[in-house]
PDB file of C-alpha atoms and ligand atoms in Angstrom:
ATOM      1  CA  UNK A   2     -25.273  24.630  82.627  1.00  0.00           C
ATOM      2  CA  UNK A   3     -28.274  25.220  80.379  1.00  0.00           C
ATOM      3  CA  UNK A   4     -28.165  25.889  76.629  1.00  0.00           C
ATOM      4  CA  UNK A   5     -31.127  27.974  75.614  1.00  0.00           C
ATOM      5  CA  UNK A   6     -32.322  28.902  72.138  1.00  0.00           C
ATOM      6  CA  UNK A   7     -34.784  31.751  71.892  1.00  0.00           C
ATOM      7  CA  UNK A   8     -36.516  31.105  68.595  1.00  0.00           C
ATOM      8  CA  UNK A   9     -36.997  33.854  66.036  1.00  0.00           C
ATOM      9  CA  UNK A  10     -40.737  33.416  66.198  1.00  0.00           C
ATOM     10  CA  UNK A  11     -40.721  34.355  69.909  1.00  0.00           C
ATOM     11  CA  UNK A  12     -38.345  37.297  69.830  1.00  0.00           C
ATOM     12  CA  UNK A  13     -39.533  38.922  66.574  1.00  0.00           C
ATOM     13  CA  UNK A  14     -42.645  39.191  64.497  1.00  0.00           C
ATOM     14  CA  UNK A  15     -41.670  36.905  61.619  1.00  0.00           C
ATOM     15  CA  UNK A  16     -44.020  38.513  59.142  1.00  0.00           C
ATOM     16  CA  UNK A  17     -42.617  42.050  59.424  1.00  0.00           C
ATOM     17  CA  UNK A  18     -39.086  42.972  58.467  1.00  0.00           C
ATOM     18  CA  UNK A  19     -36.989  43.800  61.585  1.00  0.00           C
ATOM     19  CA  UNK A  20     -39.854  43.826  64.164  1.00  0.00           C
ATOM     20  CA  UNK A  21     -38.395  43.063  67.610  1.00  0.00           C
ATOM     21  CA  UNK A  22     -40.660  41.825  70.435  1.00  0.00           C
ATOM     22  CA  UNK A  23     -39.088  43.706  73.361  1.00  0.00           C
ATOM     23  CA  UNK A  24     -41.708  42.684  75.923  1.00  0.00           C
ATOM     24  CA  UNK A  25     -41.330  38.937  75.184  1.00  0.00           C
ATOM     25  CA  UNK A  26     -37.479  39.129  75.262  1.00  0.00           C
ATOM     26  CA  UNK A  27     -37.434  41.176  78.415  1.00  0.00           C
ATOM     27  CA  UNK A  28     -39.704  38.677  80.198  1.00  0.00           C
ATOM     28  CA  UNK A  29     -37.698  35.676  79.005  1.00  0.00           C
ATOM     29  CA  UNK A  30     -34.398  37.268  80.121  1.00  0.00           C
ATOM     30  CA  UNK A  31     -35.865  37.934  83.555  1.00  0.00           C
ATOM     31  CA  UNK A  32     -37.027  34.315  83.739  1.00  0.00           C
ATOM     32  CA  UNK A  33     -33.486  33.125  82.946  1.00  0.00           C
ATOM     33  CA  UNK A  34     -32.062  35.461  85.556  1.00  0.00           C
ATOM     34  CA  UNK A  35     -34.552  34.482  88.216  1.00  0.00           C
ATOM     35  CA  UNK A  36     -33.927  30.775  87.689  1.00  0.00           C
ATOM     36  CA  UNK A  37     -30.347  31.375  88.902  1.00  0.00           C
ATOM     37  CA  UNK A  38     -29.019  28.844  86.389  1.00  0.00           C
ATOM     38  CA  UNK A  39     -25.820  29.398  84.444  1.00  0.00           C
ATOM     39  CA  UNK A  40     -26.811  29.536  80.806  1.00  0.00           C
ATOM     40  CA  UNK A  41     -25.564  30.186  77.280  1.00  0.00           C
ATOM     41  CA  UNK A  42     -28.164  31.815  75.045  1.00  0.00           C
ATOM     42  CA  UNK A  43     -28.511  31.384  71.294  1.00  0.00           C
ATOM     43  CA  UNK A  44     -31.170  33.317  69.458  1.00  0.00           C
ATOM     44  CA  UNK A  45     -32.763  32.949  66.062  1.00  0.00           C
ATOM     45  CA  UNK A  46     -32.827  35.647  63.412  1.00  0.00           C
ATOM     46  CA  UNK A  47     -36.533  35.874  62.849  1.00  0.00           C
ATOM     47  CA  UNK A  48     -37.543  38.711  60.523  1.00  0.00           C
ATOM     48  CA  UNK A  49     -34.071  40.279  60.974  1.00  0.00           C
ATOM     49  CA  UNK A  50     -32.604  37.442  58.933  1.00  0.00           C
ATOM     50  CA  UNK A  51     -35.034  35.225  57.098  1.00  0.00           C
ATOM     51  CA  UNK A  52     -36.707  37.821  54.859  1.00  0.00           C
ATOM     52  CA  UNK A  53     -33.548  39.086  53.138  1.00  0.00           C
ATOM     53  CA  UNK A  54     -31.788  35.725  53.262  1.00  0.00           C
ATOM     54  CA  UNK A  55     -34.656  34.127  51.349  1.00  0.00           C
ATOM     55  CA  UNK A  56     -34.958  37.000  48.838  1.00  0.00           C
ATOM     56  CA  UNK A  57     -31.269  36.635  47.914  1.00  0.00           C
ATOM     57  CA  UNK A  58     -31.075  32.806  48.365  1.00  0.00           C
ATOM     58  CA  UNK A  59     -28.172  33.157  50.846  1.00  0.00           C
ATOM     59  CA  UNK A  60     -28.770  29.599  52.130  1.00  0.00           C
ATOM     60  CA  UNK A  61     -27.452  28.176  48.819  1.00  0.00           C
ATOM     61  CA  UNK A  62     -24.110  30.007  49.025  1.00  0.00           C
ATOM     62  CA  UNK A  63     -22.520  32.326  46.481  1.00  0.00           C
ATOM     63  CA  UNK A  64     -24.034  32.411  43.021  1.00  0.00           C
ATOM     64  CA  UNK A  65     -23.888  36.089  41.993  1.00  0.00           C
ATOM     65  CA  UNK A  66     -22.393  39.365  43.111  1.00  0.00           C
ATOM     66  CA  UNK A  67     -25.881  40.804  43.724  1.00  0.00           C
ATOM     67  CA  UNK A  68     -25.966  38.732  46.868  1.00  0.00           C
ATOM     68  CA  UNK A  69     -22.932  40.422  48.461  1.00  0.00           C
ATOM     69  CA  UNK A  70     -24.693  43.561  49.733  1.00  0.00           C
ATOM     70  CA  UNK A  71     -27.412  41.280  51.161  1.00  0.00           C
ATOM     71  CA  UNK A  72     -24.801  39.208  53.006  1.00  0.00           C
ATOM     72  CA  UNK A  73     -23.485  42.370  54.656  1.00  0.00           C
ATOM     73  CA  UNK A  74     -26.988  43.658  55.332  1.00  0.00           C
ATOM     74  CA  UNK A  75     -28.204  40.436  57.042  1.00  0.00           C
ATOM     75  CA  UNK A  76     -25.063  40.433  59.155  1.00  0.00           C
ATOM     76  CA  UNK A  77     -25.779  44.032  60.128  1.00  0.00           C
ATOM     77  CA  UNK A  78     -29.445  43.318  60.938  1.00  0.00           C
ATOM     78  CA  UNK A  79     -28.830  40.220  63.087  1.00  0.00           C
ATOM     79  CA  UNK A  80     -26.094  42.097  64.992  1.00  0.00           C
ATOM     80  CA  UNK A  81     -28.593  44.790  65.775  1.00  0.00           C
ATOM     81  CA  UNK A  82     -31.065  42.192  66.915  1.00  0.00           C
ATOM     82  CA  UNK A  83     -28.417  40.551  69.065  1.00  0.00           C
ATOM     83  CA  UNK A  84     -27.572  43.899  70.673  1.00  0.00           C
ATOM     84  CA  UNK A  85     -31.234  44.297  71.602  1.00  0.00           C
ATOM     85  CA  UNK A  86     -31.333  40.773  73.128  1.00  0.00           C
ATOM     86  CA  UNK A  87     -28.149  41.474  75.078  1.00  0.00           C
ATOM     87  CA  UNK A  88     -29.568  44.783  76.297  1.00  0.00           C
ATOM     88  CA  UNK A  89     -32.504  42.890  77.850  1.00  0.00           C
ATOM     89  CA  UNK A  90     -30.156  40.337  79.468  1.00  0.00           C
ATOM     90  CA  UNK A  91     -28.108  43.218  80.943  1.00  0.00           C
ATOM     91  CA  UNK A  92     -31.305  44.868  82.210  1.00  0.00           C
ATOM     92  CA  UNK A  93     -32.197  41.532  83.906  1.00  0.00           C
ATOM     93  CA  UNK A  94     -28.845  41.579  85.672  1.00  0.00           C
ATOM     94  CA  UNK A  95     -26.973  39.057  83.500  1.00  0.00           C
ATOM     95  CA  UNK A  96     -23.570  40.141  82.159  1.00  0.00           C
ATOM     96  CA  UNK A  97     -23.870  39.033  78.548  1.00  0.00           C
ATOM     97  CA  UNK A  98     -21.847  39.605  75.412  1.00  0.00           C
ATOM     98  CA  UNK A  99     -22.915  39.000  71.818  1.00  0.00           C
ATOM     99  CA  UNK A 100     -20.575  36.636  70.008  1.00  0.00           C
ATOM    100  CA  UNK A 101     -21.004  36.532  66.195  1.00  0.00           C
ATOM    101  CA  UNK A 102     -20.892  32.879  65.178  1.00  0.00           C
ATOM    102  CA  UNK A 103     -18.301  33.687  62.511  1.00  0.00           C
ATOM    103  CA  UNK A 104     -15.813  34.483  65.268  1.00  0.00           C
ATOM    104  CA  UNK A 105     -15.671  30.865  66.421  1.00  0.00           C
ATOM    105  CA  UNK A 106     -17.256  28.803  63.649  1.00  0.00           C
ATOM    106  CA  UNK A 107     -16.697  28.377  59.939  1.00  0.00           C
ATOM    107  CA  UNK A 108     -18.859  26.412  57.518  1.00  0.00           C
ATOM    108  CA  UNK A 109     -17.632  23.671  55.265  1.00  0.00           C
ATOM    109  CA  UNK A 110     -20.116  22.809  52.499  1.00  0.00           C
ATOM    110  CA  UNK A 111     -23.065  23.767  54.714  1.00  0.00           C
ATOM    111  CA  UNK A 112     -21.785  22.008  57.802  1.00  0.00           C
ATOM    112  CA  UNK A 113     -20.800  24.029  60.824  1.00  0.00           C
ATOM    113  CA  UNK A 114     -17.257  23.454  62.103  1.00  0.00           C
ATOM    114  CA  UNK A 115     -15.893  24.778  65.386  1.00  0.00           C
ATOM    115  CA  UNK A 116     -12.914  26.912  64.457  1.00  0.00           C
ATOM    116  CA  UNK A 117     -11.937  28.425  67.743  1.00  0.00           C
ATOM    117  CA  UNK A 118     -13.447  27.596  71.159  1.00  0.00           C
ATOM    118  CA  UNK A 119     -11.457  30.241  73.023  1.00  0.00           C
ATOM    119  CA  UNK A 120     -13.760  33.277  72.600  1.00  0.00           C
ATOM    120  CA  UNK A 121     -16.620  31.330  74.229  1.00  0.00           C
ATOM    121  CA  UNK A 122     -14.612  29.493  76.893  1.00  0.00           C
ATOM    122  CA  UNK A 123     -12.849  32.601  78.065  1.00  0.00           C
ATOM    123  CA  UNK A 124     -16.116  34.558  78.429  1.00  0.00           C
ATOM    124  CA  UNK A 125     -17.559  31.714  80.482  1.00  0.00           C
ATOM    125  CA  UNK A 126     -14.458  31.576  82.651  1.00  0.00           C
ATOM    126  CA  UNK A 127     -15.041  35.247  83.544  1.00  0.00           C
ATOM    127  CA  UNK A 128     -18.680  34.609  84.423  1.00  0.00           C
ATOM    128  CA  UNK A 129     -19.959  36.342  81.269  1.00  0.00           C
ATOM    129  CA  UNK A 130     -22.758  34.810  79.187  1.00  0.00           C
ATOM    130  CA  UNK A 131     -21.856  34.371  75.494  1.00  0.00           C
ATOM    131  CA  UNK A 132     -24.850  35.054  73.252  1.00  0.00           C
ATOM    132  CA  UNK A 133     -24.735  33.483  69.796  1.00  0.00           C
ATOM    133  CA  UNK A 134     -27.280  33.819  67.018  1.00  0.00           C
ATOM    134  CA  UNK A 135     -28.350  32.673  63.567  1.00  0.00           C
ATOM    135  CA  UNK A 136     -26.230  34.533  60.999  1.00  0.00           C
ATOM    136  CA  UNK A 137     -24.496  34.443  57.639  1.00  0.00           C
ATOM    137  CA  UNK A 138     -21.177  32.653  58.110  1.00  0.00           C
ATOM    138  CA  UNK A 139     -18.393  32.163  55.599  1.00  0.00           C
ATOM    139  CA  UNK A 140     -18.244  28.768  54.021  1.00  0.00           C
ATOM    140  CA  UNK A 141     -14.998  27.154  52.685  1.00  0.00           C
ATOM    141  CA  UNK A 142     -16.726  25.619  49.689  1.00  0.00           C
ATOM    142  CA  UNK A 143     -19.815  27.819  49.089  1.00  0.00           C
ATOM    143  CA  UNK A 144     -18.372  31.181  49.898  1.00  0.00           C
ATOM    144  CA  UNK A 145     -20.983  31.812  52.626  1.00  0.00           C
ATOM    145  CA  UNK A 146     -23.975  30.041  54.113  1.00  0.00           C
ATOM    146  CA  UNK A 147     -26.639  30.370  56.771  1.00  0.00           C
ATOM    147  CA  UNK A 148     -25.678  29.194  60.198  1.00  0.00           C
ATOM    148  CA  UNK A 149     -28.998  28.690  61.935  1.00  0.00           C
ATOM    149  CA  UNK A 150     -29.388  29.103  65.652  1.00  0.00           C
ATOM    150  CA  UNK A 151     -30.150  25.378  65.792  1.00  0.00           C
ATOM    151  CA  UNK A 152     -26.805  24.533  64.139  1.00  0.00           C
ATOM    152  CA  UNK A 153     -25.042  26.772  66.691  1.00  0.00           C
ATOM    153  CA  UNK A 154     -26.921  24.945  69.456  1.00  0.00           C
ATOM    154  CA  UNK A 155     -25.670  21.610  68.159  1.00  0.00           C
ATOM    155  CA  UNK A 156     -22.083  22.813  68.013  1.00  0.00           C
ATOM    156  CA  UNK A 157     -22.277  24.379  71.486  1.00  0.00           C
ATOM    157  CA  UNK A 158     -23.872  21.251  72.954  1.00  0.00           C
ATOM    158  CA  UNK A 159     -20.932  19.208  71.699  1.00  0.00           C
ATOM    159  CA  UNK A 160     -18.462  21.696  73.068  1.00  0.00           C
ATOM    160  CA  UNK A 161     -20.060  22.561  76.428  1.00  0.00           C
ATOM    161  CA  UNK A 162     -21.935  19.384  77.338  1.00  0.00           C
ATOM    162  CA  UNK A 163     -24.855  21.214  78.961  1.00  0.00           C
ATOM    163  CA  UNK A 164     -27.351  19.663  81.404  1.00  0.00           C
ATOM    164  CA  UNK A 165     -30.226  20.521  79.013  1.00  0.00           C
ATOM    165  CA  UNK A 166     -30.704  22.120  75.639  1.00  0.00           C
ATOM    166  CA  UNK A 167     -33.900  24.119  75.666  1.00  0.00           C
ATOM    167  CA  UNK A 168     -35.622  25.313  72.460  1.00  0.00           C
ATOM    168  CA  UNK A 169     -37.979  28.147  73.243  1.00  0.00           C
ATOM    169  CA  UNK A 170     -40.645  28.467  70.498  1.00  0.00           C
ATOM    170  CA  UNK A 171     -44.238  29.543  70.103  1.00  0.00           C
ATOM    171  CA  UNK A 172     -45.681  26.035  70.208  1.00  0.00           C
ATOM    172  CA  UNK A 173     -46.176  23.667  73.183  1.00  0.00           C
ATOM    173  CA  UNK A 174     -44.230  20.793  71.568  1.00  0.00           C
ATOM    174  CA  UNK A 175     -44.843  17.961  69.139  1.00  0.00           C
ATOM    175  CA  UNK A 176     -48.495  16.796  68.734  1.00  0.00           C
ATOM    176  CA  UNK A 177     -49.949  13.606  67.376  1.00  0.00           C
ATOM    177  CA  UNK A 178     -51.507  15.707  64.624  1.00  0.00           C
ATOM    178  CA  UNK A 179     -51.875  19.373  63.816  1.00  0.00           C
ATOM    179  CA  UNK A 180     -53.603  20.957  66.863  1.00  0.00           C
ATOM    180  CA  UNK A 181     -54.857  23.847  64.739  1.00  0.00           C
ATOM    181  CA  UNK A 182     -56.920  21.447  62.637  1.00  0.00           C
ATOM    182  CA  UNK A 183     -57.557  18.462  64.878  1.00  0.00           C
ATOM    183  CA  UNK A 184     -59.342  19.003  68.241  1.00  0.00           C
ATOM    184  CA  UNK A 185     -58.209  15.464  69.306  1.00  0.00           C
ATOM    185  CA  UNK A 186     -54.504  16.232  68.788  1.00  0.00           C
ATOM    186  CA  UNK A 187     -52.481  15.261  71.806  1.00  0.00           C
ATOM    187  CA  UNK A 188     -49.171  16.617  72.977  1.00  0.00           C
ATOM    188  CA  UNK A 189     -46.405  14.024  72.963  1.00  0.00           C
ATOM    189  CA  UNK A 190     -44.484  14.510  76.212  1.00  0.00           C
ATOM    190  CA  UNK A 191     -41.494  12.368  75.268  1.00  0.00           C
ATOM    191  CA  UNK A 192     -40.062  11.652  71.831  1.00  0.00           C
ATOM    192  CA  UNK A 193     -37.791   8.795  70.818  1.00  0.00           C
ATOM    193  CA  UNK A 194     -36.736   7.662  67.310  1.00  0.00           C
ATOM    194  CA  UNK A 195     -39.587   5.158  67.340  1.00  0.00           C
ATOM    195  CA  UNK A 196     -42.312   7.662  68.324  1.00  0.00           C
ATOM    196  CA  UNK A 197     -41.016  10.148  65.762  1.00  0.00           C
ATOM    197  CA  UNK A 198     -41.007   7.629  62.928  1.00  0.00           C
ATOM    198  CA  UNK A 199     -44.696   7.015  63.550  1.00  0.00           C
ATOM    199  CA  UNK A 200     -45.632  10.699  63.828  1.00  0.00           C
ATOM    200  CA  UNK A 201     -43.704  11.845  60.799  1.00  0.00           C
ATOM    201  CA  UNK A 202     -44.996   9.125  58.503  1.00  0.00           C
ATOM    202  CA  UNK A 203     -48.580   9.746  59.642  1.00  0.00           C
ATOM    203  CA  UNK A 204     -48.280  13.472  59.382  1.00  0.00           C
ATOM    204  CA  UNK A 205     -45.873  13.889  56.483  1.00  0.00           C
ATOM    205  CA  UNK A 206     -48.369  15.821  54.351  1.00  0.00           C
ATOM    206  CA  UNK A 207     -48.879  18.338  57.089  1.00  0.00           C
ATOM    207  CA  UNK A 208     -46.604  21.327  56.983  1.00  0.00           C
ATOM    208  CA  UNK A 209     -46.879  22.475  60.610  1.00  0.00           C
ATOM    209  CA  UNK A 210     -46.320  19.058  62.125  1.00  0.00           C
ATOM    210  CA  UNK A 211     -43.767  18.207  59.513  1.00  0.00           C
ATOM    211  CA  UNK A 212     -41.815  21.264  60.580  1.00  0.00           C
ATOM    212  CA  UNK A 213     -42.000  20.344  64.223  1.00  0.00           C
ATOM    213  CA  UNK A 214     -41.121  16.712  63.474  1.00  0.00           C
ATOM    214  CA  UNK A 215     -38.073  17.915  61.521  1.00  0.00           C
ATOM    215  CA  UNK A 216     -36.977  19.966  64.459  1.00  0.00           C
ATOM    216  CA  UNK A 217     -37.506  16.982  66.782  1.00  0.00           C
ATOM    217  CA  UNK A 218     -35.288  14.859  64.532  1.00  0.00           C
ATOM    218  CA  UNK A 219     -32.493  17.411  64.950  1.00  0.00           C
ATOM    219  CA  UNK A 220     -33.098  17.519  68.664  1.00  0.00           C
ATOM    220  CA  UNK A 221     -32.911  13.708  68.883  1.00  0.00           C
ATOM    221  CA  UNK A 222     -29.626  13.771  66.955  1.00  0.00           C
ATOM    222  CA  UNK A 223     -28.281  16.296  69.453  1.00  0.00           C
ATOM    223  CA  UNK A 224     -29.162  14.530  72.707  1.00  0.00           C
ATOM    224  CA  UNK A 225     -27.131  11.751  74.249  1.00  0.00           C
ATOM    225  CA  UNK A 226     -24.586  11.515  77.071  1.00  0.00           C
ATOM    226  CA  UNK A 227     -27.416  12.153  79.492  1.00  0.00           C
ATOM    227  CA  UNK A 228     -28.349  15.498  77.958  1.00  0.00           C
ATOM    228  CA  UNK A 229     -31.996  16.026  77.046  1.00  0.00           C
ATOM    229  CA  UNK A 230     -33.417  18.448  74.538  1.00  0.00           C
ATOM    230  CA  UNK A 231     -36.666  20.165  75.371  1.00  0.00           C
ATOM    231  CA  UNK A 232     -39.111  22.092  73.141  1.00  0.00           C
ATOM    232  CA  UNK A 233     -41.242  24.536  75.139  1.00  0.00           C
ATOM    233  CA  UNK A 234     -43.677  27.378  74.489  1.00  0.00           C
ATOM    234  CA  UNK A 235     -41.981  30.620  75.486  1.00  0.00           C
ATOM    235  CA  UNK A 236     -45.046  32.768  74.840  1.00  0.00           C
ATOM    236  CA  UNK A 237     -46.533  31.454  78.102  1.00  0.00           C
ATOM    237  CA  UNK A 238     -45.148  33.486  81.026  1.00  0.00           C
ATOM    238  CA  UNK A 239     -43.271  31.386  83.578  1.00  0.00           C
ATOM    239  CA  UNK A 240     -42.739  28.332  81.345  1.00  0.00           C
ATOM    240  CA  UNK A 241     -39.020  28.846  80.742  1.00  0.00           C
ATOM    241  CA  UNK A 242     -38.277  29.662  84.364  1.00  0.00           C
ATOM    242  CA  UNK A 243     -40.274  26.686  85.591  1.00  0.00           C
ATOM    243  CA  UNK A 244     -38.415  24.348  83.221  1.00  0.00           C
ATOM    244  CA  UNK A 245     -35.030  25.720  84.203  1.00  0.00           C
ATOM    245  CA  UNK A 246     -35.954  25.247  87.903  1.00  0.00           C
ATOM    246  CA  UNK A 247     -36.865  21.631  87.210  1.00  0.00           C
ATOM    247  CA  UNK A 248     -40.600  22.051  87.629  1.00  0.00           C
ATOM    248  CA  UNK A 249     -43.261  20.315  85.601  1.00  0.00           C
ATOM    249  CA  UNK A 250     -43.987  22.145  82.352  1.00  0.00           C
ATOM    250  CA  UNK A 251     -46.084  21.291  79.270  1.00  0.00           C
ATOM    251  CA  UNK A 252     -43.367  20.432  76.720  1.00  0.00           C
ATOM    252  CA  UNK A 253     -41.857  17.726  74.525  1.00  0.00           C
ATOM    253  CA  UNK A 254     -38.626  16.137  75.652  1.00  0.00           C
ATOM    254  CA  UNK A 255     -36.397  14.384  73.126  1.00  0.00           C
ATOM    255  CA  UNK A 256     -34.492  11.446  74.599  1.00  0.00           C
ATOM    256  CA  UNK A 257     -31.965   9.242  72.914  1.00  0.00           C
ATOM    257  CA  UNK A 258     -32.315   5.589  73.998  1.00  0.00           C
TER     258      UNK A 258
HETATM  259  C1  IPE B   7     -31.563  31.899  60.756  1.00  0.00           C
HETATM  260  O1  IPE B   7     -31.412  31.480  62.057  1.00  0.00           O
HETATM  261  C2  IPE B   7     -30.380  32.808  60.368  1.00  0.00           C
HETATM  262  C3  IPE B   7     -30.602  33.643  59.201  1.00  0.00           C
HETATM  263  C4  IPE B   7     -31.611  33.634  58.396  1.00  0.00           C
HETATM  264  C5  IPE B   7     -29.549  34.651  58.941  1.00  0.00           C
HETATM  265  P1  IPE B   7     -32.585  30.582  62.756  1.00  0.00           P
HETATM  266  O2  IPE B   7     -33.099  29.583  61.749  1.00  0.00           O
HETATM  267  O3  IPE B   7     -32.016  30.007  63.972  1.00  0.00           O
HETATM  268  O4  IPE B   7     -33.709  31.636  63.077  1.00  0.00           O
HETATM  269  P2  IPE B   7     -35.198  31.409  63.510  1.00  0.00           P
HETATM  270  O5  IPE B   7     -35.204  30.919  64.926  1.00  0.00           O
HETATM  271  O6  IPE B   7     -35.776  30.321  62.565  1.00  0.00           O
HETATM  272  O7  IPE B   7     -35.819  32.758  63.341  1.00  0.00           O
END
């Protein structure tokens, strides 16, 4: 089974509040369907979550009652986004159901804890694809917190032991330096702790690479037990399907050694 995260930057326009990219999502859902692989999809919140969450500092937990309407609003917005993603999966012929992360996870001081595996396991047993997403989730210590799609991926990987965890983003993978500034930047096809240490110390001043290196670190922490984590560019048609089908794709693979 494949665990796939559709990043917020691929499924929405991150600069505009609640702007869904229907064409991109529809194509990616068709690619998943055509690969014939069993999958669980997690999607990011993009501009349906980040804009309001940042404005009201929801990631820091409860600090004032002004945040409460924003908590409800973000939950509303990401549910609408999730319905749109599910609509595209259904259109592609995949029976899928949106599962709000709060129905199976709780947070404890910012850490995601699996509360109840049953909603997900029972959907899978019926041949239905559970679709999770980045959301506001209640936190035992902080009142509430942000559960990112990446945190949901980590929890699901632990629970479902997928063959691969695929992170679909708008970049090709991790580069030796920022490809937007350095024409000699090279894509790193395989990342280990050693490689990452070198890249992140050399590139620590750079925001773009720093961000990707941070993501790679999370991916490295996640892999193990034979599971690999892959970062691919989902804006290139065919990339996701080729990867799922085991074909050669430009990407960065994180491997624990
Ligand atoms: C963020 O989820 C969740 C909220 C802001 C509510 P992600 O961190 O997974 O979303 P993207 O992929 O960066 O958009």
